[in-house]
Coordinates of N, CA and C in Angstrom, one line a residue:
G99 N 158.9 77.7 136.9 CA 160.0 78.0 137.1 C 160.7 79.2 137.3
S100 N 160.0 80.0 137.2 CA 160.7 81.6 137.6 C 160.1 82.0 138.7
R101 N 160.7 83.1 139.3 CA 160.4 84.1 140.3 C 160.4 85.5 140.1
C102 N 159.4 86.0 140.2 CA 158.9 87.3 140.0 C 159.2 88.6 141.1
S103 N 159.6 89.5 140.7 CA 159.7 90.8 141.7 C 159.5 92.0 141.1
I104 N 158.7 93.1 142.1 CA 158.7 94.0 141.7 C 159.2 95.0 142.9
L105 N 160.0 96.1 142.4 CA 160.8 96.7 142.9 C 160.4 98.1 142.9
L106 N 160.2 98.9 144.1 CA 159.7 100.4 144.0 C 161.0 101.4 144.0
L107 N 160.9 102.4 143.0 CA 162.1 103.5 143.2 C 161.7 104.6 144.2
D108 N 162.8 105.0 144.9 CA 162.6 106.0 145.9 C 163.4 107.1 144.9
Q109 N 162.7 108.1 144.4 CA 163.2 108.9 143.5 C 164.3 110.0 144.3
D110 N 164.0 110.3 145.3 CA 165.1 111.1 146.1 C 166.2 110.5 146.3
A111 N 166.1 109.0 147.1 CA 167.3 108.5 147.2 C 168.2 107.9 146.0
G112 N 167.5 107.4 144.9 CA 168.0 106.7 143.9 C 168.2 105.4 144.3
T113 N 167.0 104.8 145.2 CA 167.4 103.4 145.6 C 166.2 102.4 145.4
L114 N 166.3 101.4 145.2 CA 165.0 100.6 144.7 C 164.4 99.9 146.2
H115 N 163.3 99.4 146.4 CA 162.9 99.0 147.5 C 161.9 97.8 147.1
H116 N 161.7 96.8 148.2 CA 160.8 95.5 147.8 C 159.5 96.1 147.6
G117 N 158.8 95.7 147.0 CA 157.2 96.0 146.5 C 156.5 94.8 146.5
A118 N 157.1 93.8 145.8 CA 156.4 92.4 145.9 C 157.3 91.4 145.2
G119 N 157.2 90.0 145.9 CA 158.0 89.2 145.3 C 157.8 88.2 146.4
A120 N 157.1 87.4 146.9 CA 156.8 86.6 147.9 C 158.0 85.1 147.5
R121 N 157.9 85.0 146.5 CA 158.6 83.6 146.1 C 160.0 83.8 146.1
L122 N 160.6 85.0 146.1 CA 162.1 85.2 146.4 C 162.5 84.8 147.9
P123 N 163.7 84.3 148.0 CA 163.9 84.2 149.6 C 164.0 85.5 150.3
E124 N 163.4 85.5 151.4 CA 163.3 86.5 152.4 C 164.8 87.3 152.5
H125 N 165.9 86.6 152.9 CA 167.0 87.0 153.1 C 167.6 87.6 151.7
Y126 N 167.4 87.0 150.5 CA 167.7 87.9 149.3 C 166.8 89.3 149.3
R127 N 165.5 89.2 149.6 CA 164.7 90.4 149.5 C 165.4 91.7 150.4
R128 N 165.7 91.0 151.7 CA 166.4 92.0 152.5 C 167.7 92.6 152.0
A129 N 168.6 91.7 151.2 CA 169.6 92.2 151.0 C 169.8 93.2 149.9
I130 N 168.7 93.3 148.9 CA 168.3 94.0 147.8 C 167.7 95.4 148.1
D131 N 167.0 95.2 149.2 CA 166.3 96.4 149.8 C 167.1 97.4 150.0
G132 N 166.9 98.5 149.1 CA 167.7 99.9 149.6 C 168.9 99.9 148.1
L133 N 168.8 99.0 147.4 CA 169.9 98.9 146.2 C 169.9 100.3 145.4
R134 N 171.1 100.9 145.5 CA 171.0 102.0 144.4 C 171.1 101.7 143.1
I135 N 170.5 102.6 142.4 CA 170.5 102.2 140.9 C 171.9 102.8 140.2
G136 N 172.2 102.4 139.3 CA 173.5 102.8 138.5 C 173.6 102.0 137.2
P137 N 174.7 102.3 136.6 CA 174.8 101.7 135.1 C 175.4 100.4 135.3
S138 N 175.9 99.7 136.4 CA 176.4 98.5 136.6 C 175.7 98.0 138.0
A139 N 174.7 98.1 138.3 CA 173.8 97.6 139.6 C 172.8 96.5 139.5
G140 N 173.7 95.2 138.7 CA 172.7 94.2 139.1 C 171.6 94.3 137.6
S141 N 170.7 93.6 137.6 CA 169.5 93.9 136.5 C 168.7 94.9 136.9
C142 N 168.2 94.9 138.1 CA 167.0 95.8 138.6 C 167.6 97.4 138.5
G143 N 168.7 97.4 139.3 CA 169.5 98.7 139.5 C 169.8 99.4 138.0
T144 N 170.3 98.4 137.3 CA 170.6 99.0 135.8 C 169.5 99.3 135.0
A145 N 168.5 98.4 135.2 CA 167.1 98.7 134.5 C 166.7 100.2 134.7
A146 N 166.7 100.3 136.0 CA 166.1 101.4 136.7 C 166.9 103.0 136.1
Y147 N 168.2 102.7 136.2 CA 168.9 104.0 135.9 C 168.9 104.0 134.6
T148 N 168.9 102.9 133.5 CA 169.1 103.1 132.0 C 167.8 103.3 131.4
R149 N 166.6 103.0 132.2 CA 165.2 103.0 131.5 C 164.9 102.1 130.5
Q150 N 165.9 101.2 130.5 CA 166.0 100.1 129.4 C 165.8 98.5 130.1
E151 N 165.3 97.8 129.2 CA 165.1 96.3 130.0 C 166.8 95.8 130.0
V152 N 166.7 95.0 130.8 CA 168.2 94.6 131.1 C 168.0 92.7 131.4
V153 N 168.8 92.1 130.4 CA 168.4 90.7 130.3 C 170.0 90.2 130.7
V154 N 169.9 89.6 132.0 CA 171.4 88.9 132.3 C 171.2 87.5 132.3
A155 N 171.4 86.8 131.1 CA 171.3 85.4 131.1 C 171.9 84.6 132.3
D156 N 173.1 84.8 132.7 CA 174.0 84.4 133.9 C 174.6 85.1 134.9
I157 N 174.0 85.2 136.1 CA 174.5 86.3 136.9 C 175.9 85.8 137.2
A158 N 176.4 84.6 137.2 CA 177.6 84.2 137.7 C 178.8 84.9 136.8
T159 N 178.6 85.4 135.5 CA 179.5 85.9 134.6 C 179.1 87.3 134.5
D160 N 178.0 87.8 134.4 CA 177.7 89.2 134.0 C 178.3 90.2 134.7
P161 N 179.0 91.2 134.3 CA 179.9 92.1 134.9 C 178.8 93.2 135.7
R162 N 177.7 93.3 135.3 CA 176.7 94.3 136.1 C 176.4 93.5 137.3
W163 N 176.9 92.3 137.8 CA 176.5 91.8 138.6 C 177.5 91.5 139.7
D164 N 178.7 92.0 139.5 CA 179.9 92.0 140.1 C 179.8 92.2 141.5
G165 N 179.1 93.3 141.9 CA 179.1 93.7 143.3 C 177.6 93.1 143.9
Y166 N 177.2 92.3 143.1 CA 175.9 91.7 143.7 C 175.4 90.2 143.7
R167 N 176.3 89.7 143.0 CA 176.0 88.0 142.9 C 176.3 87.5 144.0
E168 N 176.8 87.7 144.9 CA 177.2 86.9 146.3 C 175.9 87.0 147.1
Q169 N 174.9 87.9 146.7 CA 173.6 87.9 147.5 C 172.5 87.1 146.7
A170 N 172.6 86.7 145.1 CA 171.8 85.8 144.5 C 172.1 84.2 144.3
L171 N 173.6 84.3 143.9 CA 174.0 82.9 143.8 C 173.6 81.9 145.1
P172 N 173.9 82.1 145.9 CA 173.6 81.1 147.0 C 172.1 80.8 147.2
F173 N 171.2 81.6 146.8 CA 169.9 81.2 146.6 C 169.2 80.6 145.4
G174 N 170.3 80.2 144.7 CA 170.2 79.6 143.2 C 169.8 80.5 142.0
L175 N 169.6 82.0 142.5 CA 169.1 82.6 141.5 C 170.3 83.0 140.4
R176 N 170.2 82.2 139.4 CA 171.3 82.2 138.3 C 171.1 83.3 137.1
S177 N 169.7 83.7 136.8 CA 169.5 84.5 135.8 C 168.4 85.8 136.2
C178 N 168.6 86.8 135.7 CA 167.5 87.8 135.9 C 167.5 88.7 134.9
W179 N 166.1 88.8 134.8 CA 165.6 89.6 133.5 C 164.9 90.7 134.1
S180 N 165.0 92.1 134.0 CA 164.3 93.3 134.3 C 164.1 94.1 133.6
R181 N 162.8 94.6 134.0 CA 162.1 95.8 133.0 C 161.9 96.9 133.8
P182 N 162.1 98.2 133.2 CA 161.5 99.3 134.4 C 160.3 99.3 134.2
V183 N 159.6 100.0 135.3 CA 158.1 100.0 135.3 C 158.1 101.7 135.0
L184 N 157.3 102.1 134.2 CA 157.5 103.6 133.8 C 156.0 104.1 133.8
D185 N 156.1 105.3 134.5 CA 154.7 105.9 134.9 C 153.9 106.0 133.6
V186 N 152.8 105.5 133.6 CA 151.9 105.5 132.4 C 151.6 107.1 131.8
D187 N 151.5 107.9 132.5 CA 151.1 109.1 132.3 C 152.3 110.2 132.2
R188 N 153.4 110.1 133.3 CA 154.7 110.9 132.9 C 155.8 110.3 132.4
G189 N 155.9 109.0 132.4 CA 157.0 108.3 131.8 C 158.2 108.1 132.8
G190 N 158.2 108.7 133.7 CA 159.3 108.4 134.7 C 159.3 106.9 135.6
V191 N 160.5 106.7 135.7 CA 160.4 105.2 136.3 C 160.0 105.2 137.8
L192 N 158.9 104.2 137.7 CA 158.5 104.1 139.2 C 159.1 102.9 140.0
G193 N 159.6 101.9 139.4 CA 160.2 100.8 139.7 C 160.8 99.6 138.5
T194 N 161.0 98.5 139.1 CA 161.2 97.2 138.2 C 160.7 96.1 138.3
F195 N 160.2 95.5 137.4 CA 159.5 94.2 137.4 C 160.7 93.5 136.8
A196 N 161.1 92.4 137.7 CA 162.2 91.3 137.4 C 161.6 90.0 137.4
V197 N 162.5 88.8 136.6 CA 162.1 87.6 136.5 C 163.5 86.8 136.8
Y198 N 163.2 86.0 137.6 CA 164.7 85.2 138.1 C 164.5 83.7 137.6
H199 N 165.3 83.1 137.4 CA 165.4 81.7 137.0 C 166.5 81.0 137.7
Q200 N 166.7 79.8 137.9 CA 167.7 79.0 138.7 C 168.4 78.3 137.6
E201 N 168.6 78.9 136.5 CA 169.6 78.4 135.2 C 169.6 79.4 134.6
P202 N 170.9 79.5 133.6 CA 171.2 80.6 132.8 C 169.9 80.4 132.2
W203 N 169.6 81.8 131.6 CA 168.1 81.8 130.8 C 168.2 83.0 130.1
T204 N 167.5 83.0 128.8 CA 166.9 84.2 128.0 C 165.6 84.1 127.9
P205 N 164.8 85.4 127.5 CA 163.5 85.3 127.4 C 163.1 84.8 126.0
D206 N 162.1 84.1 125.8 CA 161.5 83.9 124.3 C 160.6 84.8 124.2
R207 N 159.7 84.9 122.9 CA 158.8 85.8 122.5 C 157.4 86.0 123.5
P208 N 156.9 84.6 123.8 CA 156.0 84.8 124.6 C 156.1 85.1 126.1
A209 N 157.4 84.9 126.6 CA 157.6 85.5 127.9 C 157.9 87.0 127.9
V210 N 158.5 87.4 126.8 CA 158.6 88.9 126.6 C 157.0 89.6 126.6
E211 N 156.3 88.8 125.7 CA 154.7 89.4 125.5 C 154.1 89.6 127.0
L212 N 154.3 88.4 128.0 CA 153.5 88.2 129.0 C 154.1 89.4 130.1
V213 N 155.5 89.4 130.0 CA 156.5 90.5 130.6 C 156.2 91.8 130.6
E214 N 155.7 92.1 129.3 CA 155.1 93.5 128.7 C 154.1 93.9 129.6
R215 N 153.0 93.0 129.5 CA 151.7 93.2 129.8 C 151.8 93.4 131.4
L216 N 152.5 92.2 132.1 CA 152.6 92.4 133.5 C 153.3 93.8 134.0
T217 N 154.3 94.3 133.2 CA 154.6 95.5 133.6 C 153.8 96.5 133.5
H218 N 153.4 96.7 132.4 CA 152.1 97.8 132.2 C 151.2 97.8 133.5
V219 N 150.5 96.4 133.8 CA 149.8 96.6 134.7 C 150.4 96.7 136.4
A220 N 151.7 96.6 136.5 CA 152.3 96.9 137.7 C 152.5 98.5 137.6
A221 N 152.8 99.2 136.3 CA 152.8 100.4 136.2 C 151.3 101.3 136.7
I222 N 150.3 100.7 136.3 CA 149.2 101.1 136.5 C 148.8 101.2 138.3
A223 N 149.1 100.0 138.6 CA 148.8 99.7 140.1 C 149.9 100.5 140.8
I224 N 151.0 100.9 140.5 CA 151.7 101.7 141.4 C 151.4 103.0 141.1
G225 N 151.0 103.4 139.9 CA 150.7 104.9 139.5 C 149.3 105.2 140.4
T226 N 148.3 104.3 140.5 CA 147.0 104.5 141.0 C 147.3 104.3 142.4
S227 N 148.2 103.7 143.1 CA 148.6 103.8 144.4 C 149.4 105.1 144.9
A228 N 150.0 105.7 143.9 CA 150.7 107.1 144.3 C 149.7 108.3 144.4
L229 N 148.8 107.8 143.3 CA 147.9 108.9 143.1 C 147.0 108.8 144.3
H230 N 146.6 107.7 144.5 CA 145.6 107.7 146.0 C 146.3 108.2 147.0
G231 N 147.8 108.2 147.2 CA 148.4 108.6 148.4 C 148.6 110.3 148.2
R232 N 148.3 111.1 147.1 CA 148.2 112.3 147.0 C 147.1 112.6 147.2
L233 N 146.0 112.0 146.8 CA 144.7 112.4 147.3 C 144.4 112.6 148.7
V234 N 144.9 111.4 149.3 CA 144.4 111.3 150.8 C 145.2 112.7 151.4
E235 N 146.5 112.9 151.0 CA 147.2 114.1 151.6 C 146.6 115.3 151.3
S236 N 146.0 115.4 150.1 CA 145.2 116.7 149.6 C 143.9 116.7 150.5
E237 N 143.4 115.8 150.7 CA 141.9 115.7 151.3 C 142.3 116.2 152.7
A238 N 143.4 115.7 153.4 CA 143.9 116.1 154.8 C 144.2 117.4 155.0
R239 N 145.0 118.2 154.2 CA 145.2 119.5 154.0 C 143.9 120.4 153.7
F240 N 143.0 120.1 153.1 CA 141.7 120.7 152.8 C 140.8 120.5 154.0
R241 N 140.9 119.5 154.5 CA 140.3 119.1 156.0 C 140.7 120.0 157.0
S242 N 141.9 120.0 157.1 CA 142.6 121.1 158.0 C 141.9 122.5 158.1
T243 N 142.3 122.8 156.7 CA 142.0 124.2 156.4 C 140.5 124.5 156.7
F244 N 139.6 123.6 156.1 CA 138.2 123.8 156.1 C 137.8 124.1 157.7
E245 N 138.3 123.2 158.5 CA 138.0 122.9 160.0 C 138.7 124.4 160.9
A246 N 140.0 124.8 160.4 CA 140.6 125.7 161.2 C 140.3 127.3 160.5
A247 N 139.7 127.3 159.5 CA 139.1 128.6 158.9 C 138.6 129.4 160.0
G248 N 138.7 130.5 160.0 CA 137.9 131.6 160.8 C 136.8 132.2 160.0
L249 N 136.6 131.9 158.9 CA 135.6 132.3 157.9 C 134.5 131.2 157.7
G250 N 133.3 131.5 157.7 CA 132.2 130.5 157.7 C 132.3 129.8 156.3
I251 N 132.8 128.4 156.2 CA 132.9 127.7 154.8 C 131.7 126.5 154.8
A252 N 131.0 126.2 153.4 CA 130.3 125.4 153.6 C 130.2 124.7 152.4
L253 N 130.2 123.3 152.3 CA 130.3 122.4 151.1 C 128.6 122.0 150.7
V254 N 128.4 122.6 149.3 CA 127.0 122.8 149.2 C 126.8 121.9 147.9
D255 N 125.6 121.3 147.8 CA 125.6 120.2 146.8 C 124.8 120.9 145.7
P256 N 124.6 120.4 144.5 CA 124.2 121.3 143.2 C 122.7 121.9 143.3
S257 N 122.2 121.4 144.1 CA 120.8 122.0 144.5 C 120.8 123.2 145.5
G258 N 122.1 123.5 146.0 CA 122.6 124.7 146.9 C 122.2 124.3 148.5
R259 N 121.9 122.9 148.6 CA 121.9 122.5 150.1 C 123.1 122.3 150.6
V260 N 123.4 122.7 151.9 CA 124.6 122.7 152.5 C 124.7 121.2 153.2
Q261 N 125.7 120.5 152.6 CA 126.2 119.1 152.8 C 127.3 119.1 154.2
E262 N 127.8 120.1 154.0 CA 128.8 120.1 155.4 C 129.1 121.6 155.8
A263 N 129.2 122.0 157.0 CA 129.7 123.4 157.5 C 130.7 123.4 158.5
N264 N 131.8 124.4 158.4 CA 132.6 124.5 159.3 C 132.0 124.9 160.6
A265 N 133.0 125.0 161.7 CA 132.5 125.3 163.0 C 132.3 126.7 162.9
A266 N 132.9 127.6 161.9 CA 133.0 129.2 162.1 C 131.8 129.5 161.3
L267 N 131.3 128.6 160.4 CA 129.8 129.1 159.7 C 128.7 128.7 160.7
V268 N 128.8 127.6 161.3 CA 127.7 127.2 162.2 C 127.7 128.5 163.5
Q269 N 128.6 128.8 164.0 CA 128.8 129.9 165.0 C 128.2 131.3 164.5
I270 N 128.5 131.4 163.2 CA 128.0 132.8 162.5 C 126.4 132.6 162.5
A271 N 126.0 131.3 161.9 CA 124.4 131.0 161.7 C 124.0 131.1 163.2
G272 N 124.6 130.6 164.1 CA 123.8 130.4 165.5 C 123.2 129.1 165.6
R273 N 123.5 128.1 164.6 CA 122.8 126.8 164.8 C 123.2 125.9 163.7
P274 N 123.2 124.6 163.8 CA 123.5 123.9 162.6 C 122.8 124.1 161.3
V275 N 123.5 124.1 160.4 CA 123.0 124.5 159.1 C 122.7 123.5 157.9
T276 N 123.5 122.4 158.3 CA 123.6 121.0 157.2 C 122.1 120.8 156.8
G277 N 121.9 120.7 155.6 CA 120.6 120.0 155.1 C 119.8 121.4 154.7
E278 N 120.2 122.3 154.8 CA 119.4 123.9 154.6 C 119.7 124.4 153.5
S279 N 119.2 125.4 153.1 CA 119.3 125.9 151.5 C 120.4 127.0 151.8
F280 N 121.6 127.0 151.3 CA 122.7 127.8 151.3 C 122.2 129.4 151.2
A281 N 121.0 129.4 150.3 CA 121.0 131.0 149.8 C 120.0 131.3 151.1
G282 N 119.4 130.5 151.6 CA 118.4 130.9 152.9 C 119.1 131.6 154.0
L283 N 120.7 131.1 154.0 CA 121.6 131.6 155.2 C 122.0 132.8 154.9
L284 N 121.9 133.4 153.5 CA 122.6 134.5 153.2 C 121.3 135.6 153.4
V285 N 120.4 135.4 153.8 CA 119.3 136.5 153.8 C 119.1 136.8 155.6

């Protein structure tokens, strides 16, 4: 009877954006995409801002939903419990994990334990994705520098064999050098 979502925090803009939540109505997902975080920004915006769990048992009456309830109530979303998703390594807010119900509701102990685990898994997944993105950017910068360098550069395996050489090294050697001993190139 619940619907869940993950919103991702844009740190620079201070806004939350749809990450996951296919069971939430599409119109609602679009309405909350770009939600600015703050001390009274529904459940998710408040949880991201305060770095604290926010349980709103009844969206219709909770003051944190004053500017947002018209987006939720028409879709039968009556309660929303949100936990901040915190970076496992750095502790910063990555986003929120929210649980919605169609009636006023508060979590019991089993629900709390389950959502704690799911929030931790979300933190690992989001952190891994961000790390992968930074790795891809780093590889692109390296590759660009490697290829454009006017100096000869080689990537060498532990045995001293050239795994890859840039165009400058190939030009200096006068031939392809991949697979050769790097030490042999120096003589």
